[in-house]
Tab-separated table of C-alpha atoms in Angstrom:
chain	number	residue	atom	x	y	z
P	85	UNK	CA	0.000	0.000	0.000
P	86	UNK	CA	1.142	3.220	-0.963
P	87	UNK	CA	0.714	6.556	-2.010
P	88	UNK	CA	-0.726	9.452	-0.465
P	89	UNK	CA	-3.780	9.255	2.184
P	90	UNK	CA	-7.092	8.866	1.065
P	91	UNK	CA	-10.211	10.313	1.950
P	92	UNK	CA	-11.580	7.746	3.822
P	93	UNK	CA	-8.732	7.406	6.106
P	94	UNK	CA	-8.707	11.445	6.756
P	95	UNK	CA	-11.995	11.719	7.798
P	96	UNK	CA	-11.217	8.282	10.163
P	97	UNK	CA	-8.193	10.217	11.541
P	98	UNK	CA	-10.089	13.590	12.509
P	99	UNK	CA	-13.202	11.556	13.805
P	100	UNK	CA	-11.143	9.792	16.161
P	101	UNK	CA	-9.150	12.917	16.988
P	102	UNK	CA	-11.897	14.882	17.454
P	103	UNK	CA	-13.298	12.365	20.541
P	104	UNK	CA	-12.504	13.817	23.758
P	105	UNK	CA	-12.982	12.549	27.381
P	106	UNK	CA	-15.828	14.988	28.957
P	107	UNK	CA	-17.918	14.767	31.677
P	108	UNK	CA	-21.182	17.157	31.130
P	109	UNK	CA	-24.248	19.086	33.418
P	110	UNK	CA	-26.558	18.804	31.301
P	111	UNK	CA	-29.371	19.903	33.519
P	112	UNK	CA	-29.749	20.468	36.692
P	113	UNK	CA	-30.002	16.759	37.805
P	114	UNK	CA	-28.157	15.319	34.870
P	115	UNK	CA	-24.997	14.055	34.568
P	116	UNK	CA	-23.825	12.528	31.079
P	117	UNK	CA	-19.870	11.015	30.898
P	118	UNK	CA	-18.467	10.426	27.252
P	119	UNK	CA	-15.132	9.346	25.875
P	120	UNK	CA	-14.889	7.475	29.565
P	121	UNK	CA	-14.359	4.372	27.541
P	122	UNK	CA	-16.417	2.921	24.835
P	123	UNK	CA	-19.873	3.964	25.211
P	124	UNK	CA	-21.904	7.382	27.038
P	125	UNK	CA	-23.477	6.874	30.160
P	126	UNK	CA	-25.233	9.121	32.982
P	127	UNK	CA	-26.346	9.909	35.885
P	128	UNK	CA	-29.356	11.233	37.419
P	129	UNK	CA	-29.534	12.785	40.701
P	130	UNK	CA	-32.361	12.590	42.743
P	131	UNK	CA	-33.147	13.903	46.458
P	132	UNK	CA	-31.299	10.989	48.374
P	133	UNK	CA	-29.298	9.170	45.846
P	134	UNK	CA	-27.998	8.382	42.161
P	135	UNK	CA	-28.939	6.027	39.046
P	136	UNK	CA	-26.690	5.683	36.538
P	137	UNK	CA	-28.311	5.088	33.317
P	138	UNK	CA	-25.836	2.230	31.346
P	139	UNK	CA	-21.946	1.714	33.021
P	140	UNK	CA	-19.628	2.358	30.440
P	141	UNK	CA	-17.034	-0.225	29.094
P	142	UNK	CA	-14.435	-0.736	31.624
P	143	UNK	CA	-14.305	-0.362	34.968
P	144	UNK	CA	-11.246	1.940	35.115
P	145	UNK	CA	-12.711	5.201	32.997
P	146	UNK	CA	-16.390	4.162	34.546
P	147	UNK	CA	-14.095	5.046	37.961
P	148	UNK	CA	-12.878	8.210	36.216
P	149	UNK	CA	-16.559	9.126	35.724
P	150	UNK	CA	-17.589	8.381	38.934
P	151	UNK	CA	-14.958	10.885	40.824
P	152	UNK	CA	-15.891	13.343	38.531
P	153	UNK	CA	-19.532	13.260	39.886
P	154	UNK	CA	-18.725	13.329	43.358
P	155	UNK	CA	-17.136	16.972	42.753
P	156	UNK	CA	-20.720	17.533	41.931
P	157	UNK	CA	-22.640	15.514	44.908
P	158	UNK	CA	-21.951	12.579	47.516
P	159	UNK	CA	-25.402	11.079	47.007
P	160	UNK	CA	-25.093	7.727	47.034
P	161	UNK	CA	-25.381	5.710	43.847
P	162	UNK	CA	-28.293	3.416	44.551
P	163	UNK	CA	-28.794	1.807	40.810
P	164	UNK	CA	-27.684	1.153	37.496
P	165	UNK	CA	-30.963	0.832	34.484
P	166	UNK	CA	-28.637	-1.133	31.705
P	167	UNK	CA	-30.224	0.230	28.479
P	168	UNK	CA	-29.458	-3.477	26.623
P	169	UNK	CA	-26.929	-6.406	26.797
P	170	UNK	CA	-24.265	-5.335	24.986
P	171	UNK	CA	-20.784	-5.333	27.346
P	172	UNK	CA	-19.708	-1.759	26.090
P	173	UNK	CA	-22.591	-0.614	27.959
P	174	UNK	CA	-22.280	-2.992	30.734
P	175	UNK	CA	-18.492	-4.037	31.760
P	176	UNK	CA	-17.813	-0.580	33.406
P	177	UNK	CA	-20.260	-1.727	36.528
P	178	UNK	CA	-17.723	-2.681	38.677
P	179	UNK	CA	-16.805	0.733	39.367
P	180	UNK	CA	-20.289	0.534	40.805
P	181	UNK	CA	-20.380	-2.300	42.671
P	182	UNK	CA	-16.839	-1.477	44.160
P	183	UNK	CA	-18.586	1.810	45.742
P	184	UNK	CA	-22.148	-0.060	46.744
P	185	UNK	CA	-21.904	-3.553	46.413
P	186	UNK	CA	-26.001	-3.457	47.057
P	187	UNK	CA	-26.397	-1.296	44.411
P	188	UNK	CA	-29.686	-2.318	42.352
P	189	UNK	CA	-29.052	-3.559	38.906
P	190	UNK	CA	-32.024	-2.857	36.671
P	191	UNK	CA	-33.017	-4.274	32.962
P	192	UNK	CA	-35.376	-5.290	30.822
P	193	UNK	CA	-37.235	-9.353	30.674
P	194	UNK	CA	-34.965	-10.471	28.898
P	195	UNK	CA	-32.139	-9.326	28.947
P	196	UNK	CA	-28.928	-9.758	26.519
P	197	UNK	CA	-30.820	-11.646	24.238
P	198	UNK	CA	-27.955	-11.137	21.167
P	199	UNK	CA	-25.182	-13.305	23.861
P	200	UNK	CA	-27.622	-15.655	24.411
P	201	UNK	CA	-28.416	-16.751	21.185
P	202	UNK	CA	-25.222	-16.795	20.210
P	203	UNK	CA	-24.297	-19.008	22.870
P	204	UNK	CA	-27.093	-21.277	22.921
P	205	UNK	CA	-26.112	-22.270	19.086
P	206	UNK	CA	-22.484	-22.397	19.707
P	207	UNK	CA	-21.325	-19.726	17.172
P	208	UNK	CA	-18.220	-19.301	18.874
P	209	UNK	CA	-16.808	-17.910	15.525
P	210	UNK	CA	-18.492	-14.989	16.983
P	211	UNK	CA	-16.207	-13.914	19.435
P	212	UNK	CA	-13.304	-14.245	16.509
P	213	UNK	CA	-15.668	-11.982	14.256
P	214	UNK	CA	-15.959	-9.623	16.356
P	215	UNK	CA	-12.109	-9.070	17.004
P	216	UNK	CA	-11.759	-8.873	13.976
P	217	UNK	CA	-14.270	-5.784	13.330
P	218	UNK	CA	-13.447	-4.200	16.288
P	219	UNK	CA	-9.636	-4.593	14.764
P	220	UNK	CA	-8.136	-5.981	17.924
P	221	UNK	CA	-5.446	-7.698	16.328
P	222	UNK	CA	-4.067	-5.234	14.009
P	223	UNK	CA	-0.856	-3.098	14.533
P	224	UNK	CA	-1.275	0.901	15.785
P	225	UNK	CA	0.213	1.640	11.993
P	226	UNK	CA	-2.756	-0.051	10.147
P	227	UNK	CA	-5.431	0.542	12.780
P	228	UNK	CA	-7.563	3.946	12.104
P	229	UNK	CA	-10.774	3.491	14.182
P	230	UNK	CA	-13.920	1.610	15.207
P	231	UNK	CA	-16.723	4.533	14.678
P	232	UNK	CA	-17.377	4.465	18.232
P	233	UNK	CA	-15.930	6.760	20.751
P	234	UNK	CA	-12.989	5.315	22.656
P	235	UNK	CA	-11.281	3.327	19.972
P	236	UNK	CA	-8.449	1.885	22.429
P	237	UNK	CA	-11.802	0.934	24.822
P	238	UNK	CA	-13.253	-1.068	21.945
P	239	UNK	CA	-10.361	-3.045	20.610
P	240	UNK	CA	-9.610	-4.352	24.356
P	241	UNK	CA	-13.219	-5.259	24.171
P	242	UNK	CA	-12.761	-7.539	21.162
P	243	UNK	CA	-10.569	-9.542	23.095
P	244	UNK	CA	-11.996	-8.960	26.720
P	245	UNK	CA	-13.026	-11.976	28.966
P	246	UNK	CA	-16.475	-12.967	30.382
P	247	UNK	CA	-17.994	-10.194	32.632
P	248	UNK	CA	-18.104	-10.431	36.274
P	249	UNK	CA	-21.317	-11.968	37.487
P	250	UNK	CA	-21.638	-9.300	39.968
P	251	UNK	CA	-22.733	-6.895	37.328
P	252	UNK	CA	-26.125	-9.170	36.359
P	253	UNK	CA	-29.038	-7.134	36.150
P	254	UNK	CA	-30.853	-8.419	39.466
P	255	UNK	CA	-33.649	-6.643	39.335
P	256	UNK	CA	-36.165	-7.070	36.275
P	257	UNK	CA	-38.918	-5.575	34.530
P	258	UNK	CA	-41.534	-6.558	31.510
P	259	UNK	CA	-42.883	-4.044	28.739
P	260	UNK	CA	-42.485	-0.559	30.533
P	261	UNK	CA	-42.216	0.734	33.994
P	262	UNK	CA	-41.173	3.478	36.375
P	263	UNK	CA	-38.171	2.767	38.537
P	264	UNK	CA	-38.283	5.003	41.592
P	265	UNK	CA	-34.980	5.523	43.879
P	266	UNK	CA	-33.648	8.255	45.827
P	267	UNK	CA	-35.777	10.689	44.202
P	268	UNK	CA	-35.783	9.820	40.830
P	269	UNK	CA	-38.524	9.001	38.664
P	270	UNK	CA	-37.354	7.009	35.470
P	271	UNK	CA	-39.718	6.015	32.656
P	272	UNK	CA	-38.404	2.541	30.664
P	273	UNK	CA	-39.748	0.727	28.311
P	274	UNK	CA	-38.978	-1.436	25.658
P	275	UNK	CA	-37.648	0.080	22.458
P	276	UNK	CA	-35.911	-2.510	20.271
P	277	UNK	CA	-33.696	-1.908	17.569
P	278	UNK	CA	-30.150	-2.996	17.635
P	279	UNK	CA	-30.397	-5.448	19.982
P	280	UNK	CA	-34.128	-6.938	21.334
P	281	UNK	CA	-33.606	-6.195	24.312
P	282	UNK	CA	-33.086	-2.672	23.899
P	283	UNK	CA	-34.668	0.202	26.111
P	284	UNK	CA	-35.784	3.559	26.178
P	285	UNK	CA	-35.241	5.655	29.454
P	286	UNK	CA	-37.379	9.018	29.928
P	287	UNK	CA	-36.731	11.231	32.889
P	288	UNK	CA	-39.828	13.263	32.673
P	289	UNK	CA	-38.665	15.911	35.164
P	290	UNK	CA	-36.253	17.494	33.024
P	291	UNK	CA	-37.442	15.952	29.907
P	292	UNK	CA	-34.315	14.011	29.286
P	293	UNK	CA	-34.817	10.726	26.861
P	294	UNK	CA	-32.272	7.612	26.995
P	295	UNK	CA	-31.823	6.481	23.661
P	296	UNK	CA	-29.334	4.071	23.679
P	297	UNK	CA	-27.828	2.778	21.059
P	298	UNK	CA	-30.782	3.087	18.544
P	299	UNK	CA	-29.195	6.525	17.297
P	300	UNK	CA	-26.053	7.566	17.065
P	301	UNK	CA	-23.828	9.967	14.680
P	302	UNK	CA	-23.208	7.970	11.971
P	303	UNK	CA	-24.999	5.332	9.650
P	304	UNK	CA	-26.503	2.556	12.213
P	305	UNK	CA	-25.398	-1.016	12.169
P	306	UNK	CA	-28.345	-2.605	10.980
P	307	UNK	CA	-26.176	-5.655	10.251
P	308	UNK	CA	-23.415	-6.438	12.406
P	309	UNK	CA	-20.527	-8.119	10.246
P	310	UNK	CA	-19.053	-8.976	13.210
P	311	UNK	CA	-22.395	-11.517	13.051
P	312	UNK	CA	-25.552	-11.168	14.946
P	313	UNK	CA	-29.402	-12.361	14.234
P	314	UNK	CA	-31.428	-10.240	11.895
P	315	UNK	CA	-32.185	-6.777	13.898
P	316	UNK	CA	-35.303	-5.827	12.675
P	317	UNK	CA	-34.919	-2.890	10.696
P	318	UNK	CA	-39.020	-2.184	10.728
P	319	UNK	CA	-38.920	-2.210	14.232
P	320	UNK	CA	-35.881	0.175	14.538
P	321	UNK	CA	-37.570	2.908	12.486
P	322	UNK	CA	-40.651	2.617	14.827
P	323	UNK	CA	-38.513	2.740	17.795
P	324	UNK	CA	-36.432	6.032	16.679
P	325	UNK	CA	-40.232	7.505	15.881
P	326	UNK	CA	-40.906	6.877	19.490
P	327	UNK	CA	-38.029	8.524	20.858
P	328	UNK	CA	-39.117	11.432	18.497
P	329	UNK	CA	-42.440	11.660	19.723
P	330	UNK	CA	-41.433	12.843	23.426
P	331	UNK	CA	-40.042	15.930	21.968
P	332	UNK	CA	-37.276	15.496	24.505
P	333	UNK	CA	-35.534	19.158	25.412
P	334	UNK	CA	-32.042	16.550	25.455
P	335	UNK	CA	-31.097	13.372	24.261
P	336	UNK	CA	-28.337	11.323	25.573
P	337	UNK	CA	-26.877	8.844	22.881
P	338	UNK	CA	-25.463	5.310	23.916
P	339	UNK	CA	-22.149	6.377	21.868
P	340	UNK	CA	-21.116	10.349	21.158
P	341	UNK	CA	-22.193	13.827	22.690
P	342	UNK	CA	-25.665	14.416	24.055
P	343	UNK	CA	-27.834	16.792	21.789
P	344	UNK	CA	-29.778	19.458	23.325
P	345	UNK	CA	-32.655	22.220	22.027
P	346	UNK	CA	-36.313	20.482	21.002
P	347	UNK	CA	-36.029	21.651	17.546
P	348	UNK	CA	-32.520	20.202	17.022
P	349	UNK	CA	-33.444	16.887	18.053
P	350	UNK	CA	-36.152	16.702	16.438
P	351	UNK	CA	-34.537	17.563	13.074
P	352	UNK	CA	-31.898	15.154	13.565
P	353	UNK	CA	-34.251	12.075	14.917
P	354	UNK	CA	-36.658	13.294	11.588
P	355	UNK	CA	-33.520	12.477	9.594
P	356	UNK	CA	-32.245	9.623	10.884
P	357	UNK	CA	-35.847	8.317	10.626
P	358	UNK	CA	-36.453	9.483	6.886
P	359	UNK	CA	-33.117	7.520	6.188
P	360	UNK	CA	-33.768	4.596	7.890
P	361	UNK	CA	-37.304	4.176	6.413
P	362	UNK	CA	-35.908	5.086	3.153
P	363	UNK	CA	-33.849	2.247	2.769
P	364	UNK	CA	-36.209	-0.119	4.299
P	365	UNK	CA	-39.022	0.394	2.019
P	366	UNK	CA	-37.084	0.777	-1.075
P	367	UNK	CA	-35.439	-2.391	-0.055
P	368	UNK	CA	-38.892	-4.583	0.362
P	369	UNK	CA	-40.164	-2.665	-2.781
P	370	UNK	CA	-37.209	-3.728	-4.569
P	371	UNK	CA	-37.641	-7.230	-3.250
P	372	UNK	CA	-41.256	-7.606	-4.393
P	373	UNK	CA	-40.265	-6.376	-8.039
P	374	UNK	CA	-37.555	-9.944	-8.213
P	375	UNK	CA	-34.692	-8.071	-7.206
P	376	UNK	CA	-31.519	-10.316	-6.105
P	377	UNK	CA	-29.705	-8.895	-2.941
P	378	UNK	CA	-26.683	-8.332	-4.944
P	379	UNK	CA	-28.726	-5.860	-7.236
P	380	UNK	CA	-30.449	-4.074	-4.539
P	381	UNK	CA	-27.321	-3.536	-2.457
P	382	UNK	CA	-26.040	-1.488	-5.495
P	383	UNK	CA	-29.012	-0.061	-6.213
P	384	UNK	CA	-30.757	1.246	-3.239
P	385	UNK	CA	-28.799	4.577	-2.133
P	386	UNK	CA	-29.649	7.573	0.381
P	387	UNK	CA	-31.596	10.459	-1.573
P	388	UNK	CA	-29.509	13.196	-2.608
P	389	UNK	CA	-30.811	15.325	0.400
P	390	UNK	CA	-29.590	12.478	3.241
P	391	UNK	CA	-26.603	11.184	1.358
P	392	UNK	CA	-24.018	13.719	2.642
P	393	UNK	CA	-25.870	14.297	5.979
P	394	UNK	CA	-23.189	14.038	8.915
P	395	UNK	CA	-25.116	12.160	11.059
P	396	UNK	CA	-25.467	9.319	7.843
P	397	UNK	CA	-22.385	8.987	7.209
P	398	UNK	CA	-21.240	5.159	6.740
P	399	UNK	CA	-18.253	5.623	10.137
P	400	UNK	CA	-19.956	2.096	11.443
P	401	UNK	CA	-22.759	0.212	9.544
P	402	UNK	CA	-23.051	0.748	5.663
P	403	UNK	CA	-26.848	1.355	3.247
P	404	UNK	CA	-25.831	-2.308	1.103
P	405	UNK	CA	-24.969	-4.586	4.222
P	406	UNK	CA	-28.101	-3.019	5.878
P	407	UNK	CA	-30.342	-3.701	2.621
P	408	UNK	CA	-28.726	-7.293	2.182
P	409	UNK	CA	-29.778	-7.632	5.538
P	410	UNK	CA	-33.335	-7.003	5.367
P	411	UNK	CA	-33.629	-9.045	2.487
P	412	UNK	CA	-32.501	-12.373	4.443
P	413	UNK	CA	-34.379	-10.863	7.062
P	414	UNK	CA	-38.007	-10.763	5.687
P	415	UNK	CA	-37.558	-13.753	3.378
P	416	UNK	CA	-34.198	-15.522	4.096
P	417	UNK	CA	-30.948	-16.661	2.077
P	418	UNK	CA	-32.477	-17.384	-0.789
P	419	UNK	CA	-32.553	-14.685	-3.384
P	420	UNK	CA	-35.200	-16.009	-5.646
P	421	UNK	CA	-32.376	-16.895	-9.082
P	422	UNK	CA	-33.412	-20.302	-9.329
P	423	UNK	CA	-29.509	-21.027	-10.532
P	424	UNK	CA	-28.429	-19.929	-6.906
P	425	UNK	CA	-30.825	-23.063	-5.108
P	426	UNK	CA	-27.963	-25.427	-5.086
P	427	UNK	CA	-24.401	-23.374	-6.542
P	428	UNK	CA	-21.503	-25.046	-7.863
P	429	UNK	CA	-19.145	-25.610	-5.488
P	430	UNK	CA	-16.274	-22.592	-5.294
P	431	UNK	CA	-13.494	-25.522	-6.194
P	432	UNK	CA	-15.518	-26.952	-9.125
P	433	UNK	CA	-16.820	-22.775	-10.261
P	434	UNK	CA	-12.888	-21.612	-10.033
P	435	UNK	CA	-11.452	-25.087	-11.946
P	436	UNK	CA	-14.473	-24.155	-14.974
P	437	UNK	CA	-13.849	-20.362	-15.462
P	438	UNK	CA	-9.860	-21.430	-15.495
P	439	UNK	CA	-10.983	-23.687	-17.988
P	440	UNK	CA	-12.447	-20.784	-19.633
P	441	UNK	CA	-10.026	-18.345	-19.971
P	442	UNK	CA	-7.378	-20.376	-20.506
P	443	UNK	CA	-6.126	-21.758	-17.393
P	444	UNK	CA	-5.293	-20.618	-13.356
P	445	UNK	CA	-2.213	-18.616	-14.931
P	446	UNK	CA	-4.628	-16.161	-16.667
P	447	UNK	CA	-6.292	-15.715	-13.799
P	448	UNK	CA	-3.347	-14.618	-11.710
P	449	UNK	CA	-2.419	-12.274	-14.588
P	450	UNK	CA	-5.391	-10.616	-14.483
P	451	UNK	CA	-5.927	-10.473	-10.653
P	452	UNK	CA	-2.278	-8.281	-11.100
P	453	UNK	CA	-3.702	-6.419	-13.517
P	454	UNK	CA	-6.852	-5.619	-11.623
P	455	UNK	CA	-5.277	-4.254	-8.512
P	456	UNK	CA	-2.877	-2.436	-10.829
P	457	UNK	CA	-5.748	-0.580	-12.557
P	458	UNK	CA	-7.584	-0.187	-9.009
P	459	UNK	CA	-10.139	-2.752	-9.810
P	460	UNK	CA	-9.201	-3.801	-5.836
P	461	UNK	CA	-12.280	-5.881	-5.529
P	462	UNK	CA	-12.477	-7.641	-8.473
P	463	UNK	CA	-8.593	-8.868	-7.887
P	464	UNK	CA	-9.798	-10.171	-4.578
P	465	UNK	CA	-12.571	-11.888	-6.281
P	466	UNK	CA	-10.511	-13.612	-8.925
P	467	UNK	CA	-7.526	-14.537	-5.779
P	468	UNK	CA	-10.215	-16.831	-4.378
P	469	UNK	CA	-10.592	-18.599	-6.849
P	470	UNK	CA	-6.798	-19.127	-7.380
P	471	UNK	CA	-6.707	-19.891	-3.410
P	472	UNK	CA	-9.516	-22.415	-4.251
P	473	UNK	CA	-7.534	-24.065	-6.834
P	474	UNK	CA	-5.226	-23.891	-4.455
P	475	UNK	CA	-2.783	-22.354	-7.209
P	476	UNK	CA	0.356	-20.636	-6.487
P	477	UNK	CA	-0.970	-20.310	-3.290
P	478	UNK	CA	1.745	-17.836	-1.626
P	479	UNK	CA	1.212	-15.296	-4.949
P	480	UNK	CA	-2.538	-15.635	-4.637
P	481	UNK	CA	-2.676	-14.745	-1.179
P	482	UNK	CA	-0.249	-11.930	-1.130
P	483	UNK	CA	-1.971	-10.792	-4.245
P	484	UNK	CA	-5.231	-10.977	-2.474
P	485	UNK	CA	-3.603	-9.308	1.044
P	486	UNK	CA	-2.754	-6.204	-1.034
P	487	UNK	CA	-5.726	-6.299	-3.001
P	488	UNK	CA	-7.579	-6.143	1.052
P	489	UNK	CA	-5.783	-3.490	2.136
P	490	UNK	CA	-6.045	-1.378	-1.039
P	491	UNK	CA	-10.307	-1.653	-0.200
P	492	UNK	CA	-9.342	-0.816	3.410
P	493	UNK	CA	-7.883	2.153	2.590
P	494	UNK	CA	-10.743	3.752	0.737
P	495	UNK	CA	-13.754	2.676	2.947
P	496	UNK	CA	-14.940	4.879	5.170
P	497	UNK	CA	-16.578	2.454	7.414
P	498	UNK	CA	-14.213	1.467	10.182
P	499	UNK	CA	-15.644	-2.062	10.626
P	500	UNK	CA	-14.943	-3.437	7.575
P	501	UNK	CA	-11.649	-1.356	6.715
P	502	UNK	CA	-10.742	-3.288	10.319
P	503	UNK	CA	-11.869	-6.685	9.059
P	504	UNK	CA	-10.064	-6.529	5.795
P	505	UNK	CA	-6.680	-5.171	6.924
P	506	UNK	CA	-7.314	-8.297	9.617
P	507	UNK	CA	-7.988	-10.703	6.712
P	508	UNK	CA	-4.755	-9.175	5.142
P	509	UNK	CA	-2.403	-9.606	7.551
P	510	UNK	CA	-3.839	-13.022	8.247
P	511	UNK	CA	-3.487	-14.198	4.035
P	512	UNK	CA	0.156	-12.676	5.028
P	513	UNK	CA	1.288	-13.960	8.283
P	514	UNK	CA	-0.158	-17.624	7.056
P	515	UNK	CA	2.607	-17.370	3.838
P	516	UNK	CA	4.884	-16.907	6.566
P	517	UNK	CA	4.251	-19.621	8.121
P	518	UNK	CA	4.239	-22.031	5.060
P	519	UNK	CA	7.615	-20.619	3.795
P	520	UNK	CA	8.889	-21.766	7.671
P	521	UNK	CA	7.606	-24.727	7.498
């Protein structure tokens, strides 16, 4: 890889600059800490005592956060409300517990419903996935970001252990309800979007809505390459029109600043909902006129008047991943070519179209020509074949490992630049090890 830097990897550089550690009043009784970490949590002061709305990532910034309240009150910190399952949100309670070991831990029936299933299948590739997106095993010189927040936080997290079980939610609720402590009155209910068991939290008061990680400042992940069960992208437009509808005066987000002013908010939750909508419905239109996923991820785009909008842009989930995903969503893998019901084989397809052209040799020549001519994908396309062939194996894959990182370097979203630059230096490292051995 060389040349000067792209685009893509500017605007990765001065997103991830531009993150810094603050903790913020944002009313009277609200507390909000960001950049502690992966994810943005708060705290909400009542008469008598504190609950923290989500935990943070890791226990050590969650810590930070906490001393910074207590320059602001000595309340106690009588409970946590979890917004949803995932660990970014969660893994920071033992800063909690270590202060009030009886501290109530609140969440929805059920709860961390996206481990679960994982677990109960045994898709332990999982865990390996999600390293990979989150870019934990790649070097500080190839690493740019992760689209959320702390990017140090989040790589740890790719490789971080099974939580404590003193952080379980203990304390359970169905539907919606009103958790009362120390003074404060906090609406929940369940909003579900990217994860099922996700929550909305409304603290009337000061009319301060929780919106987890339904919304956020960048293109959502409606699919998760990292792998996760289809997150209903229907439901997730309903549940960002809900959080719209209690024309909160400020918003806390599960990852970036908070947002305050009713008319801002508004705007940007209109926005985000247009978008998501958009793409939804011109998906399942495009899906009742025969369209293949492959077509519709090329075809269905962001009008003109959303594309460039900053709080669309493709940092973390991407329009074509999110429209293949509703596709296998709403009617499954199949995508209705009666040719793709039972596929050759990708030995016996590669072994044919050598056949074809002439033999494997052409296709390495042209694979070098590709990525010469910055046709980047198309060279990785015709290197698995070679690797299927299992031809020349060593050129193939270091042919292919360039061809990666040349995608990498021009995507804007951080998850996949992260899993191709892993996939690179994996084709690489395992040439390595075959010239050693």
């Amino acid at each position: 890889m060389t040349g000067a830097e792209t685009a893509a990897t500017r605007a990765l550089r001065e997103r991830r600059a531009a993150v810094k550690q603050a903790f913020i009043r944002l009313t009277d009784r609200v507390y909000v800490a960001t950049g502690y970490g992966m994810s943005t949590f708060a705290f909400v002061v009542g008469d008598t005592g504190v609950v923290a709305v989500d935990a943070g990532s890791d226990p050590g910034p969650t810590a930070q956060a906490l001393g910074e309240l207590r320059r602001h009150t000595d309340l106690p910190l009588l409970g946590v409300v979890y917004t949803h399952g995932h660990i970014d949100h969660t893994d920071g309670a033992m800063a909690f517990v270590e202060e009030n070991p009886d501290i109530q831990i609140w969440a929805i029936k059920p709860f961390g419903t996206e481990g679960r299933w994982l677990a109960r299948n045994g898709a332990k590739i999982a865990a390996l996935r999600a390293a990979w997106h989150f870019g934990s095993f790649l070097p500080d010189e190839t690493f740019t970001n992760v689209g959320t927040p702390d990017p140090d936080s989040a790589r740890r997290a790719g490789l971080g252990a099974a939580p404590d079980p003193r952080i379980r939610p203990r304390r359970r609720f169905v539907g919606s309800a009103t958790i009362r402590l120390g003074g404060v009155a906090l609406e929940v209910s369940h909003n579900p979007g990217e994860t099922d068991d996700q929550i909305m939290a409304w603290f009337a008061e000061e009319r301060v809505a929780f919106a987890a990680d339904n919304i956020y400042p960048s293109w959502p992940n409606l699919y998760a390459i990292r792998g996760t069960r289809y997150r209903d992208v229907r439901t997730w437009c309903e549940s960002v029109d809900r959080i719209r509808a209690l024309r909160a005066d400020h918003l806390v987000l599960g990852h970036g600043r908070p947002l305050s002013g009713a008319d801002r908010i508004d705007e940007t939750l209109g926005v985000y909902s247009r978008a998501l909508w958009h793409v939804y419905n011109a998906t399942i239109e495009g899906m009742n006129a025969g369209r293949t996923p492959d077509e519709l991820a090329h075809e269905v785009t962001l009008p003109d008047d959303l594309a460039g909008h900053p709080w669309l842009r493709e940092y973390y989930g991407t329009v074509a991943w999110s429209v293949r995903s509703i596709f296998a969503g709403v009617l499954g893998w199949f995508d209705g070519n009666p040719t793709s019901l039972n596929p050759l084989p990708p030995a016996d397809r590669a072994r044919r179209i050598a056949e074809l052209c002439g033999g494997p040799e052409v296709l390495l020549t042209e694979a070098c020509g590709a990525l010469a001519e910055g046709e980047a994908q198309w060279a990785a396309e015709l290197c698995d074949m070679l690797l299927a062939l299992d031809f020349r194996r060593s050129d193939a894959a270091a042919l292919k490992a360039d061809a990666l990182d040349d995608l990498a370097e021009n995507l804007l979203t951080s998850a996949g630049r992260n899993y191709l630059r892993t996939g690179a230096q994996r084709l690489r490292k395992s040439i390595d090890a075959s010239g050693a051995g």
